[in-house]
Short mmCIF file of C-alpha atoms and ligand atoms in Angstrom, two decimals:
data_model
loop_
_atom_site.label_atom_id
_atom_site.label_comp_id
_atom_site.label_asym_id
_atom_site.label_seq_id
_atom_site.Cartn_x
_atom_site.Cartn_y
_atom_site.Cartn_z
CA UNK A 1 -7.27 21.42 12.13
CA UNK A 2 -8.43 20.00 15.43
CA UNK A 3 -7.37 21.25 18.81
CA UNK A 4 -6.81 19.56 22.05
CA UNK A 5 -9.85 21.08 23.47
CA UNK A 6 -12.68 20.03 20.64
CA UNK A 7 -11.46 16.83 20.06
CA UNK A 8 -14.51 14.46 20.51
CA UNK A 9 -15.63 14.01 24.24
CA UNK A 10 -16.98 10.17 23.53
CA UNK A 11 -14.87 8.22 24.52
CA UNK A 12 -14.19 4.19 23.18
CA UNK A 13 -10.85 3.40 25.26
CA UNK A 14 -12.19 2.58 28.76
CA UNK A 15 -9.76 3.74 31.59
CA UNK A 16 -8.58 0.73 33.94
CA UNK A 17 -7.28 -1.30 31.40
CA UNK A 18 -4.05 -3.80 31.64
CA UNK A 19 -1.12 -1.19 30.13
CA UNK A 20 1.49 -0.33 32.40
CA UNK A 21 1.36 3.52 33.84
CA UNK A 22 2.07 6.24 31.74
CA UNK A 23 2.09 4.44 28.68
CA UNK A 24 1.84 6.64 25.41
CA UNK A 25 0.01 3.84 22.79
CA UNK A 26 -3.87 4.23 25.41
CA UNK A 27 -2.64 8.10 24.39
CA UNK A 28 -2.49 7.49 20.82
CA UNK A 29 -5.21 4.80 20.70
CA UNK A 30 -7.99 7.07 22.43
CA UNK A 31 -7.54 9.85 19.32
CA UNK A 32 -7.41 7.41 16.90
CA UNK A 33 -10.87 5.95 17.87
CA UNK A 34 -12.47 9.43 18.02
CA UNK A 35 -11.58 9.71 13.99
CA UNK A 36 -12.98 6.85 13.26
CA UNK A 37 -16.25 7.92 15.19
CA UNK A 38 -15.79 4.35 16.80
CA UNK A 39 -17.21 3.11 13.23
CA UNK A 40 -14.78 0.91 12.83
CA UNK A 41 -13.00 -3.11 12.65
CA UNK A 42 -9.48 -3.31 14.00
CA UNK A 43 -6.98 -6.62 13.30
CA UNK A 44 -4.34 -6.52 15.84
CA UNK A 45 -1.30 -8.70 16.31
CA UNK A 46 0.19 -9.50 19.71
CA UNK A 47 1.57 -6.55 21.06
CA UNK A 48 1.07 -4.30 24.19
CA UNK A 49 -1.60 -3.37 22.19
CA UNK A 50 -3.55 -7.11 22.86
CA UNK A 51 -2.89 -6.39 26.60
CA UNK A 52 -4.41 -3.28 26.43
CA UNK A 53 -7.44 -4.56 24.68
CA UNK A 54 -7.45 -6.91 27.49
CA UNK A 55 -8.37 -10.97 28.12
CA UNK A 56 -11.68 -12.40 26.36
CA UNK A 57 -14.62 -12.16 28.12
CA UNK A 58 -13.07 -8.48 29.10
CA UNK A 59 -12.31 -5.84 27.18
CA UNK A 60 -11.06 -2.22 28.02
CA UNK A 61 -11.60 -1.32 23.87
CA UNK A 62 -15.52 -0.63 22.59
CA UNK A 63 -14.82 -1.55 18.98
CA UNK A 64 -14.76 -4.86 17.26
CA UNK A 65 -11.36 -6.48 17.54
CA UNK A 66 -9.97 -9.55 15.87
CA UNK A 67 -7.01 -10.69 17.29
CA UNK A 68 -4.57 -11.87 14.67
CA UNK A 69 -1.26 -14.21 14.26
CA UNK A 70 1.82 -11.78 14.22
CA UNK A 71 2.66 -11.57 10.81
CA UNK A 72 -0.88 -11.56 9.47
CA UNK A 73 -2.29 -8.26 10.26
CA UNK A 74 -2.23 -6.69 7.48
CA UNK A 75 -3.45 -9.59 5.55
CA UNK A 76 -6.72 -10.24 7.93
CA UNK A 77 -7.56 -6.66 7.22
CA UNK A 78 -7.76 -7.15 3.17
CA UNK A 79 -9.93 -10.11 4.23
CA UNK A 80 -12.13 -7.81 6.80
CA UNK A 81 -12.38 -5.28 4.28
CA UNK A 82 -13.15 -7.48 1.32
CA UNK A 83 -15.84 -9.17 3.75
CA UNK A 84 -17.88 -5.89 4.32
CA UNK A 85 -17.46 -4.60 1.17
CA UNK A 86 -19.76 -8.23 -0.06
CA UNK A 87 -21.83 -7.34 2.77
CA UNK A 88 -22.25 -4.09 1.55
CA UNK A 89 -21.22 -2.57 4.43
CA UNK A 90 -17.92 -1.53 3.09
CA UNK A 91 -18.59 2.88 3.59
CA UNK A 92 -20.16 2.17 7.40
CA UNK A 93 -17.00 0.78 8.69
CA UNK A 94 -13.38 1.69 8.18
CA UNK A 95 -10.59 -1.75 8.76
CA UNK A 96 -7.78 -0.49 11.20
CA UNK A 97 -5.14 -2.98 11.08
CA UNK A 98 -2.87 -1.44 14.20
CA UNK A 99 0.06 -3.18 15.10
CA UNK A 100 3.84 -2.38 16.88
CA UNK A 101 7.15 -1.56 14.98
CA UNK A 102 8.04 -5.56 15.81
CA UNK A 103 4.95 -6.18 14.13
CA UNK A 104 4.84 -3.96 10.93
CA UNK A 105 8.51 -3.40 10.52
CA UNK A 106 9.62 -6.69 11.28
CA UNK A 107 7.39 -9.78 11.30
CA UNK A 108 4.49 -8.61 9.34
CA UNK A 109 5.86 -6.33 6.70
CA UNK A 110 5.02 -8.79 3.97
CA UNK A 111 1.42 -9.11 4.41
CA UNK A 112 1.58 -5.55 4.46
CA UNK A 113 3.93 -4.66 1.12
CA UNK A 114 1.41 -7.33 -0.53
CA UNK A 115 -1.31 -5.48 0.50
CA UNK A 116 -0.17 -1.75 -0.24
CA UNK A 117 0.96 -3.07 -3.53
CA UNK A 118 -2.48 -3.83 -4.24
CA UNK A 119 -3.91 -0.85 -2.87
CA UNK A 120 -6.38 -2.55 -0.48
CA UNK A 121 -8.76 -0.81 1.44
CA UNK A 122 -8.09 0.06 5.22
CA UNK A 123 -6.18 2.38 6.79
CA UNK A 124 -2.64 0.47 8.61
CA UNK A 125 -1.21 2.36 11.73
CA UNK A 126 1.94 1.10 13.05
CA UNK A 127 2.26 2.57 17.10
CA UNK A 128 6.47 2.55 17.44
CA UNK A 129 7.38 2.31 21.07
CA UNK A 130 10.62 1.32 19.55
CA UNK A 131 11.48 -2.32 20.28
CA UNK A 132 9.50 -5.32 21.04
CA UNK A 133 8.04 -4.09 24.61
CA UNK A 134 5.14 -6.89 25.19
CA UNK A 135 7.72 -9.32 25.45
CA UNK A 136 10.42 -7.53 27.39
CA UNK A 137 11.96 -5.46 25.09
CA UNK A 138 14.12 -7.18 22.64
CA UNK A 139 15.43 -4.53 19.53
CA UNK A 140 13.34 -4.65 16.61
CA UNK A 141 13.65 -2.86 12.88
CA UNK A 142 12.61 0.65 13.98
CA UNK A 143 14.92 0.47 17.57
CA UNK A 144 17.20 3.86 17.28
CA UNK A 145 21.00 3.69 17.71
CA UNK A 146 22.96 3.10 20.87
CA UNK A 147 19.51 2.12 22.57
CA UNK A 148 20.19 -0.63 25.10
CA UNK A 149 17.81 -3.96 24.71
CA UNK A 150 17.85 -7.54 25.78
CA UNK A 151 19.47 -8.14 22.83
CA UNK A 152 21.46 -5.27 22.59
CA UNK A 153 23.57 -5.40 25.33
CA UNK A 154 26.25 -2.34 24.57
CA UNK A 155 23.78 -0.34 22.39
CA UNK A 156 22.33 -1.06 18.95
CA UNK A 157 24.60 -0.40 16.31
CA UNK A 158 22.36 0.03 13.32
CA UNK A 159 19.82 3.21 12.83
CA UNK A 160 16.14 2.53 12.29
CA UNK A 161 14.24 1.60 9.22
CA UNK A 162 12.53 4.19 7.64
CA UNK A 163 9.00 3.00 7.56
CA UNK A 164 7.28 5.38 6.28
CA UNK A 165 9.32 6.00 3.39
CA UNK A 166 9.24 2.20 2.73
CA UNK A 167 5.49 2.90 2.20
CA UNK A 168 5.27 5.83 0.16
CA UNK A 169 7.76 3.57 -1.91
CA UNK A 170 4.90 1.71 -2.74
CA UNK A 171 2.58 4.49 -4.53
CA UNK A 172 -0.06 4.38 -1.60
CA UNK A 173 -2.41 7.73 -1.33
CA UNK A 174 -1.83 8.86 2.02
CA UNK A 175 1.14 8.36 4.35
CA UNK A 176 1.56 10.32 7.90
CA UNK A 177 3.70 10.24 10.78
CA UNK A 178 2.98 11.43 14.24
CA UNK A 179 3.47 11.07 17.91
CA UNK A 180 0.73 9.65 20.41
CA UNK A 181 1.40 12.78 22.82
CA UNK A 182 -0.02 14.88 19.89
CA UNK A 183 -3.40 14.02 19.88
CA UNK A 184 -4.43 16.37 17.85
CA UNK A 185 -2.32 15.67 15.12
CA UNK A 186 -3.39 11.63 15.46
CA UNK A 187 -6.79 12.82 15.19
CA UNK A 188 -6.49 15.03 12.31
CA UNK A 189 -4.41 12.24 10.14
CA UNK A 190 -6.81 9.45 11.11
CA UNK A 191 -10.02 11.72 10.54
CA UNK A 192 -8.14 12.41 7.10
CA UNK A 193 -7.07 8.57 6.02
CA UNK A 194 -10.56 7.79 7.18
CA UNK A 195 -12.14 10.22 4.18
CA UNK A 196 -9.90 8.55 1.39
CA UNK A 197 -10.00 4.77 0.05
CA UNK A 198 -6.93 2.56 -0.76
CA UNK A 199 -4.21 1.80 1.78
CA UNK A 200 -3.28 4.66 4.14
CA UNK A 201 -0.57 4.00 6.25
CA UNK A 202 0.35 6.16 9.49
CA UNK A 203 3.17 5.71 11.75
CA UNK A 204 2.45 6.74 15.40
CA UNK A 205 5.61 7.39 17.83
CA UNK A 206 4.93 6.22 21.00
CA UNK A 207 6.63 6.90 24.07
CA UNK A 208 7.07 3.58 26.26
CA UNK A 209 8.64 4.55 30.23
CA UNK A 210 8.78 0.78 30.92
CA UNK A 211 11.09 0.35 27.80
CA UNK A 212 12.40 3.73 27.03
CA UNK A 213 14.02 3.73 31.04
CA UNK A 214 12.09 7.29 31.93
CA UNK A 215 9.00 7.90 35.08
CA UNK A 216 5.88 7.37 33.74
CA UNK A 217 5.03 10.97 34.51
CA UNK A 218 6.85 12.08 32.11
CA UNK A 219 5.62 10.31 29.17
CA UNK A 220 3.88 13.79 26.92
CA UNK A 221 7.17 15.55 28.07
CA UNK A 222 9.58 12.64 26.03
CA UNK A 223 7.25 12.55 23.14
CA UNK A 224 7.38 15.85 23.03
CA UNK A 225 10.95 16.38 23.20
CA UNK A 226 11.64 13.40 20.60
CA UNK A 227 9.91 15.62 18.15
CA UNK A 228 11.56 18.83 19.75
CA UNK A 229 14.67 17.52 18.61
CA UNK A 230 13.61 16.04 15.25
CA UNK A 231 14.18 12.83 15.90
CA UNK A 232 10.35 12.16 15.51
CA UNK A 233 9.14 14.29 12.62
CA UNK A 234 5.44 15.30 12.01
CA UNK A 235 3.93 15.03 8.43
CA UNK A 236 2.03 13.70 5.89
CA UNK A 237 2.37 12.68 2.20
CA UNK A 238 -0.76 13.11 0.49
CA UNK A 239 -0.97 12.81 -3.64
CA UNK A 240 3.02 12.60 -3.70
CA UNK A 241 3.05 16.19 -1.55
CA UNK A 242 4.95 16.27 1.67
CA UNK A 243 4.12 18.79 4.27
CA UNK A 244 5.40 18.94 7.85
CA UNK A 245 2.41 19.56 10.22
CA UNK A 246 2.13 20.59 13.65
CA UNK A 247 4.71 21.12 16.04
CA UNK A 248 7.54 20.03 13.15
CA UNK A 249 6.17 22.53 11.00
CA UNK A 250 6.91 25.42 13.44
CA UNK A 251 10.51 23.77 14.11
CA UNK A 252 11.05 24.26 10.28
CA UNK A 253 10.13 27.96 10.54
CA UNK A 254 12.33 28.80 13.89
CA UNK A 255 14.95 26.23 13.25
CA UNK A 256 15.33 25.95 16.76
CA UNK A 257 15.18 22.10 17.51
CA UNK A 258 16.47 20.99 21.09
CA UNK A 259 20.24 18.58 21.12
CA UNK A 260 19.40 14.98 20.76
CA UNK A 261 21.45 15.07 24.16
CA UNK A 262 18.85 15.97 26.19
CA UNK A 263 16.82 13.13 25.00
CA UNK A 264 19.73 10.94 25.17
CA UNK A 265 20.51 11.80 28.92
CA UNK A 266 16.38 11.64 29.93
CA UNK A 267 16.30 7.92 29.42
CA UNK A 268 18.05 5.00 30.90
CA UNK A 269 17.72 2.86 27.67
CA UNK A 270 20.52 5.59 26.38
CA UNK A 271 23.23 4.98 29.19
CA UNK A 272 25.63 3.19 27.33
CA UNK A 273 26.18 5.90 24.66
CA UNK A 274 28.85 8.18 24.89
CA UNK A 275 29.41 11.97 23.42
CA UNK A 276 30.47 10.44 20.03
CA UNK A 277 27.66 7.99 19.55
CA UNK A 278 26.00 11.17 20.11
CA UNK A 279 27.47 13.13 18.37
CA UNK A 280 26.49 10.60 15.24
CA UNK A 281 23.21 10.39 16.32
CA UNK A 282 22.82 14.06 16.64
CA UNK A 283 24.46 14.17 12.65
CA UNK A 284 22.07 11.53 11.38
CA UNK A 285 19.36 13.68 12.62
CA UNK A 286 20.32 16.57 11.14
CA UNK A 287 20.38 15.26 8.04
CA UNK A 288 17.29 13.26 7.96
CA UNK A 289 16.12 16.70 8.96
CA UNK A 290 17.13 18.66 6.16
CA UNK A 291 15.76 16.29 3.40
CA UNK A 292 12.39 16.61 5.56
CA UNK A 293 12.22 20.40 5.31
CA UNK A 294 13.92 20.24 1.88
CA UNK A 295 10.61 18.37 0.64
CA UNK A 296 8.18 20.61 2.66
CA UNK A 297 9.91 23.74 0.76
CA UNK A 298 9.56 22.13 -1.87
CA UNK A 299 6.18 21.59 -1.83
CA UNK A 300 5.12 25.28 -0.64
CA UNK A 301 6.95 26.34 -3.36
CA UNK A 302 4.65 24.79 -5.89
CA UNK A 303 1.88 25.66 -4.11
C1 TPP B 401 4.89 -15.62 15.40
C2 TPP B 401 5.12 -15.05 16.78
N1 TPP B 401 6.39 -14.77 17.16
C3 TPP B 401 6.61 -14.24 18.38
C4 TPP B 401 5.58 -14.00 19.24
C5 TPP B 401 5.86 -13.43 20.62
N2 TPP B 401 5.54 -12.03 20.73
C6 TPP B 401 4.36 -11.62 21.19
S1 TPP B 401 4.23 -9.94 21.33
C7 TPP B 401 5.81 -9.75 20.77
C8 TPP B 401 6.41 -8.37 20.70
C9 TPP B 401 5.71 -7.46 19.73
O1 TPP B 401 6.47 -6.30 19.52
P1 TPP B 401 5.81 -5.07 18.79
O2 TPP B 401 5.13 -5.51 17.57
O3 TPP B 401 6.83 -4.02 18.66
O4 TPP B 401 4.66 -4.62 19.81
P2 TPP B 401 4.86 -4.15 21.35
O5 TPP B 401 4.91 -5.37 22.17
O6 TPP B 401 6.12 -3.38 21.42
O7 TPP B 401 3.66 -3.33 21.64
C10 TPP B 401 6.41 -10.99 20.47
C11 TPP B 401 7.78 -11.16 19.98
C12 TPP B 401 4.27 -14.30 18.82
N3 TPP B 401 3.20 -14.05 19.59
N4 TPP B 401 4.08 -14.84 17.59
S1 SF4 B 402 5.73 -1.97 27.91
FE1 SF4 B 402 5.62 0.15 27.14
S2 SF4 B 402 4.22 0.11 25.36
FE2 SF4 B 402 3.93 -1.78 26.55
S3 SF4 B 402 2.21 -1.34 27.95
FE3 SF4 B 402 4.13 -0.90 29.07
S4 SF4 B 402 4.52 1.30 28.71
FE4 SF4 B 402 3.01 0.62 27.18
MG1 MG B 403 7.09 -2.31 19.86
#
């Protein structure tokens, strides 16, 4: 396991780039470029992610970066992977295709079923900042209940998509979730989804204060508390074995997770709710919770 301290000094993710302040995905982004050793070919969709990366002839990203039509990221990586592997350059480089909730959960899920049903081979990491945020934050698949959108003016009324679970659905080797403000646990997922082949999908919370309605100081502590609460849940599925990792893992020992309350009442995007959306928020995370520690038992048990 990785700590904060040795992860990688080099760094790919120039600072000064076009983000707004405090945003969790240059976070998220900075770990997952260490894994890779900066060894690798990203796709990427339009998203706060293309901002980041910044306007052509600039760049704030030291990779090669192909910028992609929305719903084709996940197809343009097959292709990019394909294309090295004739090259036979196909072990230098890993294909990240990286793209938003709006992008994976919504618009280019397809692409991306087709390609996990064939196994192809790059790693897919969906950063969830929770609604459509490049574009002034419209609701999208992966949005939570009662959050307040452009097109949810009194408060979504359906709960997320499970994404993750979509995709271990499909018989992939390697699924993980984790939050940008972890970088550690980024790094350690990425780092391991770089050392296996097939498609590896991880699923990156990501804490957005322009969207989310918090002060950009306070992005780690939101992240933080989102998985506090178990609303955000670290872990990986590796071979059909679940484990909780991290910060999640400890929660499952102490059983001492924080009211969804207090994540409710730290964000503006939450002001419509009142105590008995909640209160059903706070039950559907309970028991999405259990199931998750349920399955971690589980696998401890059977060593
Ligand atoms: C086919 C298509 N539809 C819509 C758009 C407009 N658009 C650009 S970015 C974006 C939002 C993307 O949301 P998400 O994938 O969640 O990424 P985020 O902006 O939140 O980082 C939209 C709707 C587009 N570029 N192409
Ligand atoms: S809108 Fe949110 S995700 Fe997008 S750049 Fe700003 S803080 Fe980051
Ligand atoms: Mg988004």
């Amino acid at each position: 396991m990785t700590g904060i301290v040795s992860l990688p000094e080099r760094e790919y993710v120039l600072s000064g780039n076009r983000a707004c302040a405090g945003c969790g995905l240059g976070i998220g982004l900075r770990a997952i470029v260490k894994a890779l050793d900066g060894k690798v070919v990203m796709t990427v969709p339009a998203s706060c992610l293309t901002v980041l990366g910044g306007m052509y002839p600039v760049t704030s990203v030291e990779v090669p970066w192909i910028n992609v039509a929305f719903p084709s990221t996940a197809a343009a990586a097959a292709g990019a992977a394909a294309g090295l592997r004739a090259l036979g350059r196909g072990d230098e480089l890993t294909v990240l295709a990286m793209a938003g909730d709006g992008g994976t959960a919504d618009i280019g899920i397809q692409a991306l079923s087709g390609a996990a049903e064939r196994n192809d081979d790059f790693i897919y990491l969906c950063y969830d900042n929770e609604a459509y945020m490049n574009t002034g934050t419209q609701r999208s698949g992966l949005t939570p209940q009662g959050a307040l959108t452009t097109t949810t003016w009194s408060g979504k009324r359906e709960n997320p998509k499970d994404m993750p679970r979509i995709m271990e659905a499909h018989g992939i080797p390697y699924v993980a979730s984790t939050s940008a403000v972890y970088p550690d646990d980024v790094f350690d997922k990425v780092a391991k989804a770089r050392g296996l082949h097939g498609l590896r999908y991880v699923h990156m919370n990501t804490p957005c204060p322009a969207g989310w309605g918090f002060d950009p100081k306070d992005t780690v502590r939101l992240g933080k508390l989102a998985v506090q609460t178990g609303l955000v849940v670290l872990y990986e599925i590796e071979g059909g074995m679940f484990r909780l990792t991290g910060r999640s893992r400890a929660l499952a020992k102490s059983q001492a997770r924080t009211p969804v309350a207090e994540f409710v009442a730290a964000q503006s995007r939450f002001r419509g709710m009142d105590a008995k959306a909640v209160a059903a928020l706070q039950a559907w995370v309970d028991e999405r919770w259990s199931g998750y520690c349920a399955r971690h038992t589980r696998t401890t048990e059977a060593g």
